[in-house]
Structure formats: C-alpha cells, structure tokens
Coordinates of C-alpha atoms and ligand atoms in Angstrom, one line a residue:
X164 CA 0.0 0.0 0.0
X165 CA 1.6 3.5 -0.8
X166 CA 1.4 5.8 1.6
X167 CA -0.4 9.4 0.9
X168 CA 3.3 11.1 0.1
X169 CA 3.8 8.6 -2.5
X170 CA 0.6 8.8 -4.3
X171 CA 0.9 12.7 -4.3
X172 CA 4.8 12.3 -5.5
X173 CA 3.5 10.1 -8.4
X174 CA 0.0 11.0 -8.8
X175 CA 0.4 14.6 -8.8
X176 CA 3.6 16.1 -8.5
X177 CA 5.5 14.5 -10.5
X178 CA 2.7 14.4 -13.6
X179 CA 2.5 18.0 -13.5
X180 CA 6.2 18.4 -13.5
X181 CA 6.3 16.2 -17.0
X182 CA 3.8 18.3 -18.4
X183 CA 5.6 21.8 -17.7
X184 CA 8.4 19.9 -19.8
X185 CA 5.6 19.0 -22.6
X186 CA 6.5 15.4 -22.2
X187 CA 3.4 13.1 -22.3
X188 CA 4.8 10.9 -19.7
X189 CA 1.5 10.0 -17.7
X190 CA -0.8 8.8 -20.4
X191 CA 2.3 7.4 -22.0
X192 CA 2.4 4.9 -18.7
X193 CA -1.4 4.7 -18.7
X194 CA -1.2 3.6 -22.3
X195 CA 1.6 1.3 -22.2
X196 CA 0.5 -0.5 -19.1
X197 CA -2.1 -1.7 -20.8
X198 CA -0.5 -2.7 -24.2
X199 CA 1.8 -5.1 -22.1
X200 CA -0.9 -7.6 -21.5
X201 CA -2.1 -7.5 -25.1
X202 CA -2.0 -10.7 -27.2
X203 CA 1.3 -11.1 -29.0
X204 CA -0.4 -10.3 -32.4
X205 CA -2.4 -6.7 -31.3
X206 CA 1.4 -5.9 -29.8
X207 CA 3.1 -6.6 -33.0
X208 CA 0.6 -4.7 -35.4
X209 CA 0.7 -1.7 -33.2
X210 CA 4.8 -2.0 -33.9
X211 CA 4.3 -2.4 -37.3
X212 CA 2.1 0.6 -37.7
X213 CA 4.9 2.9 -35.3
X214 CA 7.8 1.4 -37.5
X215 CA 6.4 2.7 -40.6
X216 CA 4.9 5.6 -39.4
X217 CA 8.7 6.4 -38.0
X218 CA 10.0 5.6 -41.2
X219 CA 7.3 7.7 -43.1
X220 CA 8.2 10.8 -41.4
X221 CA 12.1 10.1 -41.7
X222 CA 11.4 9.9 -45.6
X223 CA 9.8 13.3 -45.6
X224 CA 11.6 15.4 -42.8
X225 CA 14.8 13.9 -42.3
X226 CA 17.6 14.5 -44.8
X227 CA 20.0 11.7 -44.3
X228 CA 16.9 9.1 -45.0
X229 CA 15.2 10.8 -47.1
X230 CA 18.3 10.0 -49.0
X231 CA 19.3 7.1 -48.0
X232 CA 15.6 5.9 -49.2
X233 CA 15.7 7.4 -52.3
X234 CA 19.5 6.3 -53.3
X235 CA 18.0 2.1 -52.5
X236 CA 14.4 2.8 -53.2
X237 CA 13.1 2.1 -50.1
X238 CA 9.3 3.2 -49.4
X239 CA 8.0 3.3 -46.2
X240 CA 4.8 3.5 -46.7
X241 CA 5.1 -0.2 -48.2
X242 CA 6.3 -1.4 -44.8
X243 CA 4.2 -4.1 -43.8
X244 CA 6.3 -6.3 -41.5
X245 CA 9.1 -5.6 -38.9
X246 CA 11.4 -7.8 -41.5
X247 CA 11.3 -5.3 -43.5
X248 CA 13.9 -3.2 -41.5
X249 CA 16.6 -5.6 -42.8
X250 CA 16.3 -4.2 -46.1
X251 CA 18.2 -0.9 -44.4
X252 CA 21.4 -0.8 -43.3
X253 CA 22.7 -0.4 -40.5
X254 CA 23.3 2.8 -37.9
X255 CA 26.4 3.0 -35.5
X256 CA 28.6 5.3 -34.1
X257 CA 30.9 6.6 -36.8
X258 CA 27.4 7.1 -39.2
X259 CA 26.3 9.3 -36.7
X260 CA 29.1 11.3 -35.7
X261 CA 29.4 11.8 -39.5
X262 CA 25.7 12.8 -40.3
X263 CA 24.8 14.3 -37.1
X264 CA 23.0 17.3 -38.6
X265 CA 21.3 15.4 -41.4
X266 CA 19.6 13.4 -38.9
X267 CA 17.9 16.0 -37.2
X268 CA 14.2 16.4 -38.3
X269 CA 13.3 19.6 -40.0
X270 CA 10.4 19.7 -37.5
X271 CA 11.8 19.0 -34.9
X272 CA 10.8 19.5 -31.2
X273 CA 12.7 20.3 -28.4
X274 CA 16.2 18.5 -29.3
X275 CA 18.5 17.7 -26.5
X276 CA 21.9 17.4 -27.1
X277 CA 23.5 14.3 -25.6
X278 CA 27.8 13.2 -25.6
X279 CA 28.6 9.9 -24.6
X280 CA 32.4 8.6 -23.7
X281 CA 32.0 5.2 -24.0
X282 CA 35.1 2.3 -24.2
X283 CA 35.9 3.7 -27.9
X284 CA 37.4 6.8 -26.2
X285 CA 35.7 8.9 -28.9
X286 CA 32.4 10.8 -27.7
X287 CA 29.3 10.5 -29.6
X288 CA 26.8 13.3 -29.9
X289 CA 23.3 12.6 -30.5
X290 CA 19.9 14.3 -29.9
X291 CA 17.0 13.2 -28.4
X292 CA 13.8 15.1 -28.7
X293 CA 10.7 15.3 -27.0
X294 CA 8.5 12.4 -27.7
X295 CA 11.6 10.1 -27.3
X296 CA 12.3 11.5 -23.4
X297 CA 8.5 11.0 -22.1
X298 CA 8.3 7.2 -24.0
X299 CA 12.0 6.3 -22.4
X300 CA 10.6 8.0 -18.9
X301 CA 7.6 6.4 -18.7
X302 CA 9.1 2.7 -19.7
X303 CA 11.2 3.5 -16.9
X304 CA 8.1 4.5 -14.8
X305 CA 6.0 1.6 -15.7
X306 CA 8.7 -1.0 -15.0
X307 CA 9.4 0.5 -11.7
X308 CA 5.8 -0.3 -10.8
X309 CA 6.4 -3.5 -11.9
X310 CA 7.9 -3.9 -8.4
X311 CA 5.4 -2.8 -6.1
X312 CA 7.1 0.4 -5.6
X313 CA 6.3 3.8 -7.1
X314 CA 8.2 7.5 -8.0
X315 CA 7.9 9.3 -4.8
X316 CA 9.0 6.2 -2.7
X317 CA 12.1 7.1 -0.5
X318 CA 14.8 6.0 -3.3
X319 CA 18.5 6.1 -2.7
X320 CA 20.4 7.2 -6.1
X321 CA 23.8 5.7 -6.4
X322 CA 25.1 7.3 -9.8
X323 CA 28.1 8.1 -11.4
X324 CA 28.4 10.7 -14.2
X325 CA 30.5 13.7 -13.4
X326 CA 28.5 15.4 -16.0
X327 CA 24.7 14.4 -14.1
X328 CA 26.4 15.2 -10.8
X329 CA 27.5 18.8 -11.6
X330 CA 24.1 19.2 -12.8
X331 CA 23.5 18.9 -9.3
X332 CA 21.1 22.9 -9.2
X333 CA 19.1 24.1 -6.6
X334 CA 16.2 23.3 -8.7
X335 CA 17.6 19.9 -8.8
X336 CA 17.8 19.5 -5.1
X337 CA 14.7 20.9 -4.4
X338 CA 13.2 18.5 -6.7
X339 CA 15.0 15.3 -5.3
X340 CA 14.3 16.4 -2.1
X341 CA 10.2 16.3 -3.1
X342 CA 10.4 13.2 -4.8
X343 CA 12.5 11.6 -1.6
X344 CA 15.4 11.1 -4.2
X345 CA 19.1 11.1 -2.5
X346 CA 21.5 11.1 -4.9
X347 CA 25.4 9.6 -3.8
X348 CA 28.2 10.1 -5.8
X349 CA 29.3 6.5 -7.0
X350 CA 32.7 8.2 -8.2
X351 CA 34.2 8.3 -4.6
X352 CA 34.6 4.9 -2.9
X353 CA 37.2 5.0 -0.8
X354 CA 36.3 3.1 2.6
X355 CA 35.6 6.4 4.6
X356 CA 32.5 7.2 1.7
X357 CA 31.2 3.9 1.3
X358 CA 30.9 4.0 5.7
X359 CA 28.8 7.2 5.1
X360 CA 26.9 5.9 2.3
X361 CA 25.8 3.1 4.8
X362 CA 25.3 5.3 7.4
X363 CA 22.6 7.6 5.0
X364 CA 21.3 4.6 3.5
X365 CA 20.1 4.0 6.7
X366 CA 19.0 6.7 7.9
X367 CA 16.8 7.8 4.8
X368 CA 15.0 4.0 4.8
X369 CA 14.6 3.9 1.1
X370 CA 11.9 1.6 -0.1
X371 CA 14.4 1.0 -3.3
X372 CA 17.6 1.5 -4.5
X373 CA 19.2 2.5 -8.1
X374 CA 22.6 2.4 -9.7
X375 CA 25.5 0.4 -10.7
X376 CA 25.6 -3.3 -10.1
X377 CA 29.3 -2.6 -8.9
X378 CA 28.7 -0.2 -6.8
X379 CA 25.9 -1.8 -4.4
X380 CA 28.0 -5.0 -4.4
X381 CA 30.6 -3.0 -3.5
X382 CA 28.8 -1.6 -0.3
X383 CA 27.1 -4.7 0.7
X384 CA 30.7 -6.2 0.9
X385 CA 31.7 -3.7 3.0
X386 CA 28.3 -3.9 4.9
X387 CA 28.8 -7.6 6.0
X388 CA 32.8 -7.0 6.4
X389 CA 31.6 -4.4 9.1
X390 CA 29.1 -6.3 10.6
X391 CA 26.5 -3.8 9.5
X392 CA 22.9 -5.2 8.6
X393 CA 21.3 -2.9 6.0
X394 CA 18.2 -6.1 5.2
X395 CA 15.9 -4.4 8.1
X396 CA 15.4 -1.2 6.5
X397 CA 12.3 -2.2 4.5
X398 CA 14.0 -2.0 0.9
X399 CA 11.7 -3.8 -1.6
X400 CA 14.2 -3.6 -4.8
X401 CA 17.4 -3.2 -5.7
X402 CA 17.2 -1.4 -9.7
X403 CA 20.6 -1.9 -11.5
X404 CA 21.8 -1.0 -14.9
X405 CA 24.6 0.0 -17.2
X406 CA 26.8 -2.7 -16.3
X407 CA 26.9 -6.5 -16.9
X408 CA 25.0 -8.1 -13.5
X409 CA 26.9 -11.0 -12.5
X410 CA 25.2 -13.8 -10.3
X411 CA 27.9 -13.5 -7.6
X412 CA 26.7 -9.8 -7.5
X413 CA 22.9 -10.4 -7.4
X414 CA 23.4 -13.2 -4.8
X415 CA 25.8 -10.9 -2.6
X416 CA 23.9 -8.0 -3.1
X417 CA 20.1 -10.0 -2.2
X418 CA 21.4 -11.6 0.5
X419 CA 22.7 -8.0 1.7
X420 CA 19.7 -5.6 1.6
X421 CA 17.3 -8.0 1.6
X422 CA 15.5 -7.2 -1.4
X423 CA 15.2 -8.7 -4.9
X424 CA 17.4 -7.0 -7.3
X425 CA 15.9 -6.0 -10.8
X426 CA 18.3 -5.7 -13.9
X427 CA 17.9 -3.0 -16.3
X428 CA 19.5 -2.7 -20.0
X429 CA 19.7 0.4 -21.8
X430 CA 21.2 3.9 -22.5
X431 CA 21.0 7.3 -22.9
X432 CA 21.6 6.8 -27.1
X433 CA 19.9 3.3 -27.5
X434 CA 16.8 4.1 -24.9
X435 CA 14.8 2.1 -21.9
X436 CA 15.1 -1.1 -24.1
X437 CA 14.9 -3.6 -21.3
X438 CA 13.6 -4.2 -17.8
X439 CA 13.1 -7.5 -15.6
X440 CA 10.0 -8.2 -14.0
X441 CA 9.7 -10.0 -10.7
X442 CA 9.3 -13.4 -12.3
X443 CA 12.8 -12.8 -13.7
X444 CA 12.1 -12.2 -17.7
X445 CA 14.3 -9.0 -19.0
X446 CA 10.9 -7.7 -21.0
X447 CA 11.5 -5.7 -23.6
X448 CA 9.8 -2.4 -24.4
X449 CA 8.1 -3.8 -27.7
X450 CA 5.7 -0.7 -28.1
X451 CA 9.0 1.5 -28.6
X452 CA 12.1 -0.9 -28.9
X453 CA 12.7 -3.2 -31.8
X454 CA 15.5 -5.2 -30.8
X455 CA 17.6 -7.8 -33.8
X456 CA 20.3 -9.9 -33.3
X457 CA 23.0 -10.1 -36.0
X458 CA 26.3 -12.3 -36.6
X459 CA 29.7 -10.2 -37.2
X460 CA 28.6 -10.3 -40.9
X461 CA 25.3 -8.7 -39.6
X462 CA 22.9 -11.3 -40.8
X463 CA 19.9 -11.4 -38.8
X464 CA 20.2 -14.3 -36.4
X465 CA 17.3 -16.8 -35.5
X466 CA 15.8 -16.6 -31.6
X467 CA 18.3 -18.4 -29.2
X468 CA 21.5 -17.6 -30.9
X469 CA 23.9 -15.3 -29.5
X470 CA 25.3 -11.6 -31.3
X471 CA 25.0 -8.2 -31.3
X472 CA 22.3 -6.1 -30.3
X473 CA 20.6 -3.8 -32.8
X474 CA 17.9 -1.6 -32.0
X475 CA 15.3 0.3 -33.6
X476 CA 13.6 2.7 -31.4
X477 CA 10.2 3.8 -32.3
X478 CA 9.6 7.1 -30.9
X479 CA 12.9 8.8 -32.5
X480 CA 10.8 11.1 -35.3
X481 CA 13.0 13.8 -33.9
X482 CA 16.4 11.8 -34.4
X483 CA 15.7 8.4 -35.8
X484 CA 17.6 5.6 -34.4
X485 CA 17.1 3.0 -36.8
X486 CA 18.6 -0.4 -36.7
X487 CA 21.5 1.2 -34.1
X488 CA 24.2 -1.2 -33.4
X489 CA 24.6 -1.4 -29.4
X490 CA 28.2 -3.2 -29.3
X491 CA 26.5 -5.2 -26.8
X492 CA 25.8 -8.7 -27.0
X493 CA 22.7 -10.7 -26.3
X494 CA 20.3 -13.3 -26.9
X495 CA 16.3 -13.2 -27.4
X496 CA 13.8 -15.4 -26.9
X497 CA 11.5 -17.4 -28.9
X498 CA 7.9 -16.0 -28.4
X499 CA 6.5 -19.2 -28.1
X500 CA 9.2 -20.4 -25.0
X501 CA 8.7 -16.8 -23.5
X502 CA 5.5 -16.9 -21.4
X503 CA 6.3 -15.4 -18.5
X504 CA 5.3 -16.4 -15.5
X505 CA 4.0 -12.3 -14.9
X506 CA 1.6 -12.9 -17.6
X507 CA 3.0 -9.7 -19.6
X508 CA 3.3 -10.4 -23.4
X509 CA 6.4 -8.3 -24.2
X510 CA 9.2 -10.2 -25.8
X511 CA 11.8 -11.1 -23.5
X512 CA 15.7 -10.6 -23.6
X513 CA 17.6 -13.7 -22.2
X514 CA 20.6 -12.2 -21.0
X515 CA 22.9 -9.3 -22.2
X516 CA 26.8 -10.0 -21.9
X517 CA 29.6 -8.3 -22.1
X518 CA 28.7 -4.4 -22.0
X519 CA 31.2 -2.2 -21.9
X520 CA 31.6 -0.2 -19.2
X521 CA 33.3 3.2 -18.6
X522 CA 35.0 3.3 -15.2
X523 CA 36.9 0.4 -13.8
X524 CA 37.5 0.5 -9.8
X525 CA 40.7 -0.6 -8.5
X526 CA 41.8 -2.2 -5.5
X527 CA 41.7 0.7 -3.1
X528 CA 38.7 2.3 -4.2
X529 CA 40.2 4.8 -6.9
X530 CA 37.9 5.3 -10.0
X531 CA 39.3 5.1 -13.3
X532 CA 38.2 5.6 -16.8
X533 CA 38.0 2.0 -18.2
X534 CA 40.4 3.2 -21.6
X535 CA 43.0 3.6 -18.4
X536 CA 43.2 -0.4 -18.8
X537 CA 42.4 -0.5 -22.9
X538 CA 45.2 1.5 -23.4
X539 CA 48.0 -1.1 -21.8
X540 CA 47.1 -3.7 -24.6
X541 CA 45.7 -2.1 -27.3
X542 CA 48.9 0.5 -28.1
X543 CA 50.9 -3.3 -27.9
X544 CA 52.2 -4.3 -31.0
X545 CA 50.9 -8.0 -32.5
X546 CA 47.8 -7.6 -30.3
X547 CA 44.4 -8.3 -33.3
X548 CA 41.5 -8.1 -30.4
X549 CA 41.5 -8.5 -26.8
X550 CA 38.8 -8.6 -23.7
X551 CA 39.3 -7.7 -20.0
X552 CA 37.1 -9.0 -17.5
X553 CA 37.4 -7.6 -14.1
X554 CA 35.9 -10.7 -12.3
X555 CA 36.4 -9.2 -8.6
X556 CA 38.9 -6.2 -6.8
X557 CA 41.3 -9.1 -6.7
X558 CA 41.6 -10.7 -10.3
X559 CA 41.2 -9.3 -13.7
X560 CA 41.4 -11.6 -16.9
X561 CA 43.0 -10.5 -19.6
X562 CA 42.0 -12.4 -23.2
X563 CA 44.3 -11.5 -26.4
X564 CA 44.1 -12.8 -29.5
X565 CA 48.0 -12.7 -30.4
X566 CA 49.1 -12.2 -34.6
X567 CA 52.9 -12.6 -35.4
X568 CA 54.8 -8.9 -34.0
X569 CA 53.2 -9.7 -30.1
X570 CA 56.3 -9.0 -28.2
X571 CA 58.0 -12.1 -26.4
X572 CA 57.7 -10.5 -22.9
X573 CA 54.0 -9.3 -24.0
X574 CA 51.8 -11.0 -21.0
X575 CA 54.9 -10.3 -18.5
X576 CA 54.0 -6.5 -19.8
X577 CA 50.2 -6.7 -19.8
X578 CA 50.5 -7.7 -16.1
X579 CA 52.7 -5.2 -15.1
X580 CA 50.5 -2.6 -16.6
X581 CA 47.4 -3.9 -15.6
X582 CA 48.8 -3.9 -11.9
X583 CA 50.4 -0.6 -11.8
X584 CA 46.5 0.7 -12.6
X585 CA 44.7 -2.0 -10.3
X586 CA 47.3 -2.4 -7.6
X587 CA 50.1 -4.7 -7.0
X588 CA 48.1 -7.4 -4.9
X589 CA 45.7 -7.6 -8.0
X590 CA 45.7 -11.0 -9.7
X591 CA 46.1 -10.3 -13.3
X592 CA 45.8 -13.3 -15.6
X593 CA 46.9 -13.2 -19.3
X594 CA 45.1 -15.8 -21.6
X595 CA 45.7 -16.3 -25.0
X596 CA 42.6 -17.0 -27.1
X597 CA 41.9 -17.6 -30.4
X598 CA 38.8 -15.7 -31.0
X599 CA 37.1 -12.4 -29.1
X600 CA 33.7 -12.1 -29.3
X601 CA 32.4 -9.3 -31.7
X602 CA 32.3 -6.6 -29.4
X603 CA 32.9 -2.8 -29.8
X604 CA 33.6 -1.5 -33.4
X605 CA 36.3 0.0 -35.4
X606 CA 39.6 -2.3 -35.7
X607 CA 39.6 -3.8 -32.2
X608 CA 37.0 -5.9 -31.1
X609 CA 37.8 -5.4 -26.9
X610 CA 35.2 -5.2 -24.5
X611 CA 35.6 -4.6 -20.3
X612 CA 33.5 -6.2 -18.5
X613 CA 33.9 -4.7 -15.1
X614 CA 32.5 -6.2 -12.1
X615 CA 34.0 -5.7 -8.7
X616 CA 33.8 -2.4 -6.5
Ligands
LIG782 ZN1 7.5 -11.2 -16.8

C-alpha cells in the first residue's frame, strides 16, 4: 500500500512536473500499461504501424533518410512487416558522428543534445527530442511499478556521471528532495565514503535503490565486512543498470539488503530497451524498442542464438535511431518459450553479456576511466582483439588474440601494466585466445566487462 506522500509524489507532482516539460509521460504509462498484457499479435501490429509511421516521417523530414531511401528505393509506406527493417542498413557510431545534422528532423521539437564517452574513447553526440524522453521515462516508470514500488517512494540514487552530478542545481535539489530522491556520488569509494553511504542509506530507509551493479556489491561487501545489517530497512528492490550483472553480485547484493534485485538494460543513445520483471524475464519495451540480433557479418540471427544487439527505437521522429548497433551482445527469446510467469506479453531478452563499461575501480577504491586499462594492450604491437574481464577487486582476466609482432615478454608487460593501474596485490591473468567475441567496433574488437567495486 503506498502511503499518501507517494501517491501525491507520483500522482500529482511528478505528472504536473512532466507536463511543464511537454512530455506526455503520464498517459504514456497509462497507455503502455495496458499494451503489455495485449496478445502477441495486437502488440506486433501496433509495432508495425509505429515502424512505418517512424519511417514515413524520416522519408519526408529527415535528410539523411530521405536520401538514404531514395539512393535504395526504399518506401516506407510499403512497410508491412518488422522484417522489412533488414532491407536498411545499419546505424552505429561513426554514421552518426558523421551525419549528425542530417539526422535531425526539420520539425523538430525540443532536441537535447547528448555526448557519450563510451570504451571507444571517442564521444558520440546525438539528440533526443521530446516524444523520445516521455516514451523512455515512462518505460522506466512503468517497469518500476512492476515492483510494487512507485516514483515518490524514498529512493536512494547511487550514480556516477560527473557530468549528471554537476548538474547537481538548486532546482535539482529541491526536486529530489520532493520526490525523496538522494542522490550519492558512485565516483568516490574510498572506505571512509562507502561507511557514510551506509550510514545515509540507513538513515533515509529507502523503499528502493538504483545504480550500478558494482557499486551496491561493492557496499554490501563492506556492509557484511563491518558487521552492518542494511536487510531491516524495508527495501523492496534493488534497480541496477549499465553494467553487466553478475550472479555473484545479485546473490551478494540480495542476501545483503534484503530485497530482490531488478536488472535493467539500456542507454541514454539506445533508450529504456529492457527491464526485468519479478518473475525474472528482461521484458523488452516492444511498443517503442525493436531489438535484432545479428552475426559479425550482420545477418539477422534466428531466436536463441547469441550476437549483437541492434535496436530500432520507435519514438525517435525527432532523431531516428534506426537499426543502431549497441556493441552489446545478447540473446532473445523465442515468443513461443517466453511466457512469463508475470503474464505480460512483451518479448523477453535472455541475457545481455559483455557491455562495456566506462569506469573500472581498482583495489583501493580509486575510480578510473575504463580506456585507463584499454590502453596497456591495445597500443601493444601484435595484439588483433582483446577482452578484460574484471571478475572481482582481486583478479582481472585479460584475453588476447596474439598475430605474429606480439612481443616475447607481451603477458609479463600486460600484467605489469594492468597492476600498476589496479594495484600490486591484484591478480592479473593473461590468456591467449583464439577468437574475441564481436564486441565494440572499429579495428579492435575489446570489450571490459567490469565487475567488482
Ligand atoms: Zn514477466
């Protein structure tokens, strides 16, 4: 039951807040809380119809496709199945950074600018525009209600981005302060922060927590190491995203706060394509996100098999991102062996491996940029793809996939380096592989996979 400051939070504050931003958040939850019990086939005709109605208005309003259609003959209005995406290529970093203003909308409303860092090193720049921000915020809405829990709840915000975090206004504070948001800095954790991070975690009694995987692992470690029990505070879910979630880390971080912990997958340029539900199915948002799986060749890959994640998100008139290849990898499921347990009829996700992350944590607590760590084995000569998997504080795997030129003291080097940056007590194993996953883009197929904290 949520109590009267909730209901006001979500039922009134918060919706009146949306619509001084013109975003049509509220009936965008209303609507899509109801499409996610619809029968597969009413789902997948209301996808159809957004898929060409997105690709309609690209033809007419938005330069680079209206081009691009033209130049293959491609007419939208002819779309009459989601298939028919595959007969457009594809859209990935590079593509936009080189037609960033042709992919604007002539009509379009209220563009945000966005910049990315990313493992590549390189930022991207994109633009997301009204429409796109209410769908992606009430996903995000409607799968947090998904767990019993509402916006308004007490919520402890464990977050990262120096750019979000000096964003940090008045009106800002005011704001969190009214939706009972506290927001920590998951930059700084060095023992003495992660002691007060306890101590406020406890003394707000949030009903759920959000943030990095890594990070909450990383305090419940330090939770149990203290002796500190932080399962009687009445959290009912533990939201984590942008980060691979590995078992060790749900188990650790369930047993530690005492709450269920629900794994989101998405980003600020690909959208709210993911969320799990409490019978454990990573539901995708159909109504807005169409997600395909391709090979390295990018042939679209059958239900059950393993590749990359492309998505096409629906609600992009203002910026399309069509067929946008994610660098992650992932599998999805076949309709028929996806009933979930919830009852909801959105297509489910099996898992999502391998995401790159941006900031690595070593030993003692120092943050780094995850390129900190690219850097040691991708300027080494012989080196044709490599992975490093940060499997806790204390060991880090290192994959390479050696051509003739990889220098004879090359692992003794990539252990050195990896421990000057992790710390000397780090256990840094170099393994020599024939084959890395196709991960990332560009010449080097690399990936972090960051876990620890
Ligand atoms: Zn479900």
């Amino acid at each position: 039951m949520p109590d009267l400051r909730t209901r006001l939070v979500s039922g009134l504050v918060f919706p009146l807040q949306e619509r001084l931003k013109k975003h049509s958040t509220v009936a965008d939850r209303r609507a899509m809380e109801d499409s996610q019990w619809w029968p597969r086939e009413r789902l997948e005709a209301l996808r159809v119809q957004r898929l060409r109605a997105l690709l309609t208005h690209a033809a007419a309003h938005v330069p680079y496709y209206r081009d691009l259609f033209a130049r293959i003959g491609f007419d939208p209005a002819a779309v009459s199945s989601l298939t028919d995406l595959q007969r457009l290529p594809f859209l990935d970093k590079p593509l936009i950074r080189a037609h960033t203003d042709a992919l604007k909308a002539d009509d379009a409303r209220g563009l945000a600018r966005f910049n990315t860092g990313g493992s590549s090193g390189v930022p991207l720049i994109f633009y997301i525009g009204l429409e796109r921000v209410s769908r992606d915020v009430a996903a995000k809405w409607r799968a947090t209600r998904w767990w019993g829990v509402d916006i308004g709840d007490p919520e402890i915000v464990l977050w990262g981005s120096p750019i979000e975090l000096g964003a940090q206004d008045r009106v800002r504070l005011l704001r969190d302060r009214l939706m009972r948001t506290r927001l920590l800095p998951a930059f700084e954790m060095s023992d003495a922060k992660v002691d007060s991070f306890i101590d406020e975690i406890r003394a707000l009694r949030p009903k759920m927590l959000f943030g990095y995987p890594s990070a909450f692992a990383h305090i419940a470690r330090h939770a149990q190491r203290q002796g500190v029990r932080m399962d009687d505070l009445g959290i009912k879910v533990v939201f984590v995203t942008s980060e691979r979630l590995y078992d060790h880390q749900r188990t650790l971080i369930e047993q530690s706060f005492g709450a269920p912990v629900a794994n989101g997958y998405g980003g600020r340029d690909a959208g709210f394509i993911a969320h799990q539900c409490p019978s454990g199915s990573l539901h995708i948002t159909a109504e807005d996100v169409i997600v395909e799986i391709v090979d390295r060749e990018g042939r679209v890959l059958p239900p059950g098999e393993s590749g990359e994640i492309v998505v096409t998100h629906l609600a992009t008139r203002d910026f399309p991102f069509v067929r946008y290849r994610t660098g992650d990898v992932g599998v999805v499921v076949a309709p028929d062996d996806a009933p979930c347990a919830c009852g909801r009829t959105l297509p489910v996700l099996k898992e999502v491996q391998g995401r790159s992350t941006d900031f690595i944590v070593a030993r003692d607590g120092t943050v780094m940029h995850g390129l900190a760590l690219i850097y040691i084995v991708r300027d080494m000569p012989g080196v044709a793809g490599f992975r490093i998997e940060q499997e806790s504080l204390d060991l880090t795997r290192v994959k390479v996939m050696t051509e003739p030129g990889f220098p004879a003291d090359g692992d003794a080097r990539i252990r050195a380096g990896m421990k000057a940056r992790l710390g000397e007590s780090v256990e840094v194993v170099v393994e020599h592989v024939a084959q890395i996953a196709a991960e990332g883009s560009g010449k080097f197929r690399y990936v972090v996979s960051k876990v620890a904290a």
